[in-house]
Short mmCIF file of C-alpha atoms in Angstrom, two decimals:
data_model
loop_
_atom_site.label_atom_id
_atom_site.label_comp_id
_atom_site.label_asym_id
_atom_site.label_seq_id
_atom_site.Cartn_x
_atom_site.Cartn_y
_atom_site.Cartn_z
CA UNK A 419 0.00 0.00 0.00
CA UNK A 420 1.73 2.95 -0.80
CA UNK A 421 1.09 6.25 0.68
CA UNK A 422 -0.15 9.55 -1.37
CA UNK A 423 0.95 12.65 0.50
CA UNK A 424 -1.42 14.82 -1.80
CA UNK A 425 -4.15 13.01 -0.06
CA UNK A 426 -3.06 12.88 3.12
CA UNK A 427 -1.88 16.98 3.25
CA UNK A 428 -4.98 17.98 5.02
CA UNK A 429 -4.21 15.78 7.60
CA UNK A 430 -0.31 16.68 7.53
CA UNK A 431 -1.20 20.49 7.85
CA UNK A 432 -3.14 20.06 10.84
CA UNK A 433 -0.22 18.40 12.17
CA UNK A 434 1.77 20.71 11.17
CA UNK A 435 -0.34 23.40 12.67
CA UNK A 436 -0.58 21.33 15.76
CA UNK A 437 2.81 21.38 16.52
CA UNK A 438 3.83 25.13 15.53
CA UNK A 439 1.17 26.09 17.76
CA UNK A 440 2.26 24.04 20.69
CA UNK A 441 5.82 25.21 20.12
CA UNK A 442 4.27 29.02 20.14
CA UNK A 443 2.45 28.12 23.14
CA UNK A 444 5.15 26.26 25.20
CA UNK A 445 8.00 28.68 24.17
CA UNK A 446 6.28 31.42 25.28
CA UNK A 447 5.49 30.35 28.69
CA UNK A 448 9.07 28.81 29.00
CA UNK A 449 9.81 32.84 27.80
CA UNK A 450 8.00 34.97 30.59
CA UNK A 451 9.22 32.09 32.82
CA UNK A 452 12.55 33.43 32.01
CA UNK A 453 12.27 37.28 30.99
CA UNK A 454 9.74 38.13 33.68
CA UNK A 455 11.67 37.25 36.67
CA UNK A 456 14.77 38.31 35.26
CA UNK A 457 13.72 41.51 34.58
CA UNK A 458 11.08 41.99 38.17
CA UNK A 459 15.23 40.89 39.86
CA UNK A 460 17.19 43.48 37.73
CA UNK A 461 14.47 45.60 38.82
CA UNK A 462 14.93 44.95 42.37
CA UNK A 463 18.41 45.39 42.38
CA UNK A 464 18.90 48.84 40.76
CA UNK A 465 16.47 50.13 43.30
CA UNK A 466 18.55 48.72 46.34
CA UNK A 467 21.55 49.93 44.73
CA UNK A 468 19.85 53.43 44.03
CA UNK A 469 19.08 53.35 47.98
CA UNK A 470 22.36 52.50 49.03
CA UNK A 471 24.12 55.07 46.92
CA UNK A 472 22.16 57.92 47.92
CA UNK A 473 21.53 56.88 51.80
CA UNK A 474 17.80 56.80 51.58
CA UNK A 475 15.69 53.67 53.26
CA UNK A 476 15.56 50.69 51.25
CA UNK A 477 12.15 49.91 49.77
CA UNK A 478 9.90 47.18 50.58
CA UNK A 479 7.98 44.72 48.67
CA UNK A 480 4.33 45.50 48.71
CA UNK A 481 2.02 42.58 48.69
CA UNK A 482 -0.54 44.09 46.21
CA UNK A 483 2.77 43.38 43.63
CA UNK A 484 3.45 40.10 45.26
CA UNK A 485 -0.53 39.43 44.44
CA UNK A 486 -0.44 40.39 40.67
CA UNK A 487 2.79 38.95 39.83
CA UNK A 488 1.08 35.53 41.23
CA UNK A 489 -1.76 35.90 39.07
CA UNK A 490 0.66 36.65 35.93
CA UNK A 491 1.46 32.64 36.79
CA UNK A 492 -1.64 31.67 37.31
CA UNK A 493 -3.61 33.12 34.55
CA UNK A 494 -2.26 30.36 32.09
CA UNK A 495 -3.37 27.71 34.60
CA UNK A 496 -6.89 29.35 34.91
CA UNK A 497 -7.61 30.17 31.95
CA UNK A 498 -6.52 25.83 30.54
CA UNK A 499 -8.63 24.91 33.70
CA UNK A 500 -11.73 26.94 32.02
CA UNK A 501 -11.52 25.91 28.49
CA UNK A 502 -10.60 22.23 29.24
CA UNK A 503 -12.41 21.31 32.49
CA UNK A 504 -15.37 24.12 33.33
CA UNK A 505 -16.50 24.94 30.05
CA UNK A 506 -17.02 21.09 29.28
CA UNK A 507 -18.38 20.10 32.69
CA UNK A 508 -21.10 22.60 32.13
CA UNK A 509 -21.45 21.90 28.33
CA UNK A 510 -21.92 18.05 29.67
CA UNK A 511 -24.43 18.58 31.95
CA UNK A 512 -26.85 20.74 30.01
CA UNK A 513 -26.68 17.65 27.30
CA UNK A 514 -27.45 15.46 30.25
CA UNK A 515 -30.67 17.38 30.29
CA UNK A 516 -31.29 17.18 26.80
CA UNK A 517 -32.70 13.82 24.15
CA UNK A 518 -30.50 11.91 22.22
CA UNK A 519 -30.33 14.70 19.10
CA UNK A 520 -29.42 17.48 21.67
CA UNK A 521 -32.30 19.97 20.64
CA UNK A 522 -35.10 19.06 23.40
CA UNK A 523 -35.14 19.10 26.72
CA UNK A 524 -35.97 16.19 28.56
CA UNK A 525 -35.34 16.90 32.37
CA UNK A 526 -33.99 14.16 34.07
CA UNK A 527 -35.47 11.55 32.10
CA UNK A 528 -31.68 10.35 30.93
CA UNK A 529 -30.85 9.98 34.77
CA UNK A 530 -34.11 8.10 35.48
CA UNK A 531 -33.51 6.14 32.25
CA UNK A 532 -29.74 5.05 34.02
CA UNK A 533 -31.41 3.36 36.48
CA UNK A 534 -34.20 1.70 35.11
CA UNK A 535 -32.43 0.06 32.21
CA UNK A 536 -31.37 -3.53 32.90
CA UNK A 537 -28.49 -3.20 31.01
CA UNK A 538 -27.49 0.12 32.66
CA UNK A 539 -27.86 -1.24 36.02
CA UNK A 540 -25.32 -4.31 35.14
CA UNK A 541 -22.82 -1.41 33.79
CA UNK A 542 -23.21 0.10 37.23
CA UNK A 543 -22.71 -2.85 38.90
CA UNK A 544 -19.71 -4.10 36.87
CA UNK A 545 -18.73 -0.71 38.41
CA UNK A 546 -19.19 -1.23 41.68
CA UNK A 547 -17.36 -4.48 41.51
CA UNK A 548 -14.27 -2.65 39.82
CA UNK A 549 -14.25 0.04 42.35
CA UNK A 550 -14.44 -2.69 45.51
CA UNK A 551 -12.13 -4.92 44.37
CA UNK A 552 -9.19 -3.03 41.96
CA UNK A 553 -7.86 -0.72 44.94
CA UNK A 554 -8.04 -3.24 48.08
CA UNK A 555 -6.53 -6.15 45.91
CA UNK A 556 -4.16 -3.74 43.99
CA UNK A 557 -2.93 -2.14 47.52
CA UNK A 558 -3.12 -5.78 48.89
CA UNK A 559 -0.06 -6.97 46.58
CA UNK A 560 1.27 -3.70 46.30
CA UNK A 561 1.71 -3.94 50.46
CA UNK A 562 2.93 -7.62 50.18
CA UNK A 563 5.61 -7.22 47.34
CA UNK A 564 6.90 -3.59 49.58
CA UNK A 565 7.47 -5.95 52.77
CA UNK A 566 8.49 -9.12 50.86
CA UNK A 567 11.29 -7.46 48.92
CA UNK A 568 12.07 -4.57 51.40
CA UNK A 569 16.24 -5.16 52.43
CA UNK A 570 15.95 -8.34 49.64
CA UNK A 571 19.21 -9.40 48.28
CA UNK A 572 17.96 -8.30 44.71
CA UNK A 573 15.87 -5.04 46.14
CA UNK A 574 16.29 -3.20 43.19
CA UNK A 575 15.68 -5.60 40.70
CA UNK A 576 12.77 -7.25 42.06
CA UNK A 577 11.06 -4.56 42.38
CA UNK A 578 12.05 -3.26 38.41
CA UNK A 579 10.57 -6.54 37.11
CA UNK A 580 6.98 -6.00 39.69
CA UNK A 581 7.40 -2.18 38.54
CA UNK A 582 7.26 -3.23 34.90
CA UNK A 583 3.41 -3.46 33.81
CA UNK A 584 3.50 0.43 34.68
CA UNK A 585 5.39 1.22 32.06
CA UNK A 586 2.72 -0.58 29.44
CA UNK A 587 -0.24 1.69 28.29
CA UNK A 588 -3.71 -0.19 29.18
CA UNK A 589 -4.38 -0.91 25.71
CA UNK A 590 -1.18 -2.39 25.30
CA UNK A 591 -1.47 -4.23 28.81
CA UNK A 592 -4.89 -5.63 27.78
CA UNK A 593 -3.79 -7.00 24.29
CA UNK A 594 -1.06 -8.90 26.11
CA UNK A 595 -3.47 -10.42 28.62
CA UNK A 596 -6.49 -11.12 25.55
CA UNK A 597 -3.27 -14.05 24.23
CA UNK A 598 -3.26 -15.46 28.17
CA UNK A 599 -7.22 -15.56 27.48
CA UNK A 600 -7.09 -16.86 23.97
CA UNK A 601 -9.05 -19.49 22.86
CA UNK A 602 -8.61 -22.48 20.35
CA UNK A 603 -11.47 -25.21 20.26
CA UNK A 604 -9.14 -27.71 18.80
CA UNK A 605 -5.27 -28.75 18.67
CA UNK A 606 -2.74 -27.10 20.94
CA UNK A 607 -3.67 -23.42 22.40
CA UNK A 608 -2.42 -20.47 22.32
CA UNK A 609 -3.55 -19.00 25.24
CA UNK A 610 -1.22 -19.47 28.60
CA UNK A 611 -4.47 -19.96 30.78
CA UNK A 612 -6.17 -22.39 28.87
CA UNK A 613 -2.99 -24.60 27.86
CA UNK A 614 -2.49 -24.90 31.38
CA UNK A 615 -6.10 -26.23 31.84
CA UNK A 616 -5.27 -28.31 29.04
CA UNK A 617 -2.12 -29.61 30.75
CA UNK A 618 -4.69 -30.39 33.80
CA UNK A 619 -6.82 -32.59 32.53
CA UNK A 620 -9.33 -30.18 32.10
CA UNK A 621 -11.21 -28.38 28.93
CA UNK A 622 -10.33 -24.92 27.43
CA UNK A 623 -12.97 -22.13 27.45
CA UNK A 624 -13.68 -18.69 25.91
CA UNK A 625 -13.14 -16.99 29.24
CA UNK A 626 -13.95 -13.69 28.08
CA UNK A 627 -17.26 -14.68 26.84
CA UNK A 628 -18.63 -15.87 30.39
CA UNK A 629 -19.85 -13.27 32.58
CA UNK A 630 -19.43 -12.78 35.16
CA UNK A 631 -15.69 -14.25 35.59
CA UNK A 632 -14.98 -12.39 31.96
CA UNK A 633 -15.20 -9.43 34.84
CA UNK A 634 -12.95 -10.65 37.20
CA UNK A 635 -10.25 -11.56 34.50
CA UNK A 636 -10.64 -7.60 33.20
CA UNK A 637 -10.02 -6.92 36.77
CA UNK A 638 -6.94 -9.10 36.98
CA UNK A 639 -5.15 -7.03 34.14
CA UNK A 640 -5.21 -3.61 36.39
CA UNK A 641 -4.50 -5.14 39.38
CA UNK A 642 -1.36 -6.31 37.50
CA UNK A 643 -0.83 -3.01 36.35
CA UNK A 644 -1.38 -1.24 39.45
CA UNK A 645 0.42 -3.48 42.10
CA UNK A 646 3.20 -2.10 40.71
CA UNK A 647 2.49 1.99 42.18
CA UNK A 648 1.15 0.29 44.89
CA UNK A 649 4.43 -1.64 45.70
CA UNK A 650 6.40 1.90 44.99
CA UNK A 651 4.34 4.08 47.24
CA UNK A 652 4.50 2.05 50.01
CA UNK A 653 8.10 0.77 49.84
CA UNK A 654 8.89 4.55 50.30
CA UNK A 655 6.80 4.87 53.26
CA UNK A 656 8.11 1.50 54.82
CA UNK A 657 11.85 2.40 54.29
CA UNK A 658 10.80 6.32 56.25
CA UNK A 659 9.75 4.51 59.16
CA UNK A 660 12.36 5.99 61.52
CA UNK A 661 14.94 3.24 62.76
CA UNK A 662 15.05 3.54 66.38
CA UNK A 663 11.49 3.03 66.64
CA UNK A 664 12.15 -0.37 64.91
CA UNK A 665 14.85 -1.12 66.55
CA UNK A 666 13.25 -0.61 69.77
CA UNK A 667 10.07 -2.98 69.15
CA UNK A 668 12.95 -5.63 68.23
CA UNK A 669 14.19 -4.81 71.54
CA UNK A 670 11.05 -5.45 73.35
CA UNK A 671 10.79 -8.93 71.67
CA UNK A 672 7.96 -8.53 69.30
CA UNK A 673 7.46 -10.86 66.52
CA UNK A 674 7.78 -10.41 62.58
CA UNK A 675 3.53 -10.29 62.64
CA UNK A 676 3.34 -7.71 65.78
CA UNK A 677 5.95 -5.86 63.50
CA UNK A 678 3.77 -5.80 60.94
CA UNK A 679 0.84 -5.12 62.80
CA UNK A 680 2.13 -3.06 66.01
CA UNK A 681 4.48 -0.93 63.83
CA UNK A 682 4.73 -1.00 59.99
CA UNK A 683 0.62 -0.15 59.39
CA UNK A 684 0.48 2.42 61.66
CA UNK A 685 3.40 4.42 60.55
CA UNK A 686 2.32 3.60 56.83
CA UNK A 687 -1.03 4.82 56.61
CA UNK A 688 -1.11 7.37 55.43
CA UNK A 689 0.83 6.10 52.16
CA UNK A 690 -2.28 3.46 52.24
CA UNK A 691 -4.81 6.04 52.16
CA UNK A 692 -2.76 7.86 49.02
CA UNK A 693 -2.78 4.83 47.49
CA UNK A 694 -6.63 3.32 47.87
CA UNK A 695 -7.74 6.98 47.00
CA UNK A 696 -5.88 7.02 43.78
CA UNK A 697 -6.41 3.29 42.79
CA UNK A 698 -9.97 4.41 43.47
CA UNK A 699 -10.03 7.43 41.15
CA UNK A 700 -8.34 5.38 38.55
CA UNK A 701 -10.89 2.49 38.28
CA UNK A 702 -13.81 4.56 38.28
CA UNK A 703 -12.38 5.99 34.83
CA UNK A 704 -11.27 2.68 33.19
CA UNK A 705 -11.97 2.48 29.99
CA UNK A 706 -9.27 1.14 27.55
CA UNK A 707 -9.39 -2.39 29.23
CA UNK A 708 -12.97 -3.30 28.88
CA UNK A 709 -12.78 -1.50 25.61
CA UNK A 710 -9.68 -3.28 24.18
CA UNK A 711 -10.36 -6.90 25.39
CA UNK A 712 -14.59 -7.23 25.04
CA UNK A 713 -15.44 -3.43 23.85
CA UNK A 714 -18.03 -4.09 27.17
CA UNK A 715 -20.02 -7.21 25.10
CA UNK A 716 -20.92 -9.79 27.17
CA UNK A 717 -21.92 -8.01 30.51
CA UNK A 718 -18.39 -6.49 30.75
CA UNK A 719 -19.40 -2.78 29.89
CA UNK A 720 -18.85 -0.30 33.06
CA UNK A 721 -19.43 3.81 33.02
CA UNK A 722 -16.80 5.08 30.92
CA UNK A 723 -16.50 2.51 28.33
CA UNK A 724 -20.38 2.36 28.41
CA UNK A 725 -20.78 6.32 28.19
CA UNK A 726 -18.36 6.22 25.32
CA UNK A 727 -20.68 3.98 23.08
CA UNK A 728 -23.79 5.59 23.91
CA UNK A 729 -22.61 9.10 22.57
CA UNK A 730 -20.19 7.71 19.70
CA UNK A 731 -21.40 4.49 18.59
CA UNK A 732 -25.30 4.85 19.35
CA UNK A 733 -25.94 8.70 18.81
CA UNK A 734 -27.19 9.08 22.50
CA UNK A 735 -25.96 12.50 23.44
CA UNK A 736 -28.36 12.49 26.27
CA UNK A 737 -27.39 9.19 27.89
CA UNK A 738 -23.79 9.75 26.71
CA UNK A 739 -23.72 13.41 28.96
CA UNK A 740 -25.57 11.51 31.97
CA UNK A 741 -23.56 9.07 32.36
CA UNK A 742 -20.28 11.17 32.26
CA UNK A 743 -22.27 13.67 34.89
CA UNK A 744 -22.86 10.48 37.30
CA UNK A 745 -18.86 9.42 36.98
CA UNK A 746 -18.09 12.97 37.55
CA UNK A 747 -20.63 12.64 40.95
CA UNK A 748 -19.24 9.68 41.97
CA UNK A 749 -15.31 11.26 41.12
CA UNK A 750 -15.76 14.05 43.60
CA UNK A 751 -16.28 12.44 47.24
CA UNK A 752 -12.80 10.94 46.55
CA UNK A 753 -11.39 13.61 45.76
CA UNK A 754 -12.66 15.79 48.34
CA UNK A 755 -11.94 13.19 51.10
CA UNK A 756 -8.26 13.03 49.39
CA UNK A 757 -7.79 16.59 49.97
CA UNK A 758 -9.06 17.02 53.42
CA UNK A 759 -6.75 14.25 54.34
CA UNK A 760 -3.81 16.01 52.95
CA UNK A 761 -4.35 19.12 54.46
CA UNK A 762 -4.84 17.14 58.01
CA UNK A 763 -1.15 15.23 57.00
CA UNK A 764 -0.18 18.97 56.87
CA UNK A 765 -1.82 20.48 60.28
CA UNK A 766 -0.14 17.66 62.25
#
């Protein structure tokens, strides 16, 4: 197949305008980054040398200068914020309110229409399940791995290898784990999982086809993906318990599990909370597994992946909006409760 750059120049002009404009855009924040200060210092300076030549006081900073040069800074940040998250938060939500077509209103008849569907409801359980499960097992191995390899011979490289899956994209994750799912009804397979059933006695099955397990196995592929952060987080927190705190419990006679119990969770909580809360925010938006390895056939659909086909694939603009609204309800508690614990880390 060979390619014809007169009919793809369209397509390589909006590149091309893509990238001068992120160039313009980047360079000249990187530009007042550099110039501004520079010149608010130079600034500075000539007035304290001005005051020390001629003997008169040396002038202070006012805070009303302080205040604007901080909003110079954070204007960029506001004004992204705006266009990319407020604008289409409140874009989303009057669609929410609107049909399929987005030209009538229909109240809340998209939200009522969430949960009175059958096949909505089994989205928001497949939800639920991903949202109980994911963190707690995630943080469960991550916690294991931290203690198992902490002061290892091989510390480093052990926890490379566990570290690994993070560096894979989802979709990339998920394609590897569709082969350990893989299915052949006759001769040898192909897929790890059911050539070991094979091996067993036992007979291979389409495991992504049989809900809900086909759930569970989706679920597997984060938590391998995740136990990895998990495992980094807490290791970190593990290795800043301070040593004469340890070395005193081992002084007192307490066992490896009072350790672990007595010592090691307390001190580490807080890492545990940073890690369940983020775990948390992250399965509530997963989308390229289910889409990748069952594109949420066979009772495998959850909100994202399940708001994506209603607007794109069906035409449901409504349902689409509603559904993003609801993740975006469910989204904030977290995050609130992530932030209020932060600032109490702070305080104490």
């Amino acid at each position: 197949m060979e390619f014809d750059f007169a009919d793809q120049q369209p397509k390589l002009l909006m590149l091309m305008y893509g990238l001068v404009a992120f160039v313009v855009v980047v360079g000249g924040l990187l530009l007042l980054l550099d110039v501004v200060p520079a010149w608010f210092a130079r600034r500075r300076e000539a007035q304290l040398v001005a005051a020390s030549v001629s003997g008169a006081p040396l002038p202070r900073r006012t805070k009303p200068r302080e205040g604007l040069f901080a909003l110079f800074f954070l204007l960029p940040t506001l004004l992204l914020l705006t266009i990319g998250l407020v604008v289409p938060a409140i874009r989303t939500t009057m669609l929410s309110l609107m049909d399929g077509s987005s030209t009538n209103w229909v109240g809340l008849r998209n939200y009522g229409w969430m949960f009175s569907d059958d096949s909505i409801v089994r989205v928001l359980i497949n939800t639920l399940i991903w949202v109980l499960v994911v963190p707690l097992v995630a943080t469960g191995f991550g916690l294991i791995y931290a203690v198992l390899v902490d002061k290892a011979r091989f510390e480093s490289v052990a926890k490379s290898l566990i570290f690994l899956p993070m560096a894979i994209s989802f979709v990339g994750a998920s394609i590897i784990w569709k082969f350990v799912y893989a299915y052949r009804g006759e001769g040898d397979q192909i897929g790890l999982l059911n050539q070991i059933v094979v091996s067993l006695g036992g007979e291979p099955k389409q495991w992504l086809l049989e809900s809900p397990l086909n759930t569970l196995l989706l679920i597997v592929i984060m938590v391998w993906i995740q136990a990895g952060f998990a495992m980094v987080v807490l290791s970190a927190a593990i290795k800043a318990i301070p040593g004469d705190i340890v070395e005193a419990a081992r002084l007192d006679g307490v066992s490896p599990w009072q350790m672990f119990w007595q010592i090691t969770m307390p001190s580490i909580r807080p890492a545990l909370i940073v890690v369940v809360v983020t775990l948390t925010i992250a399965t509530l938006k997963v989308f390229d597994i289910v889409r990748t390895s069952t594109n949420g056939n066979y009772d495998t659909s959850v909100i994202a992946s399940e708001m994506y086909n209603q607007a794109f694939r069906y035409g449901q603009n409504g349902q689409g909006s509603a559904l993003a609204v609801f993740l975006f309800i469910l989204v904030i508690p977290v995050v609130i409760y992530q932030i209020r614990n932060l600032r109490q880390q702070r305080e104490g």
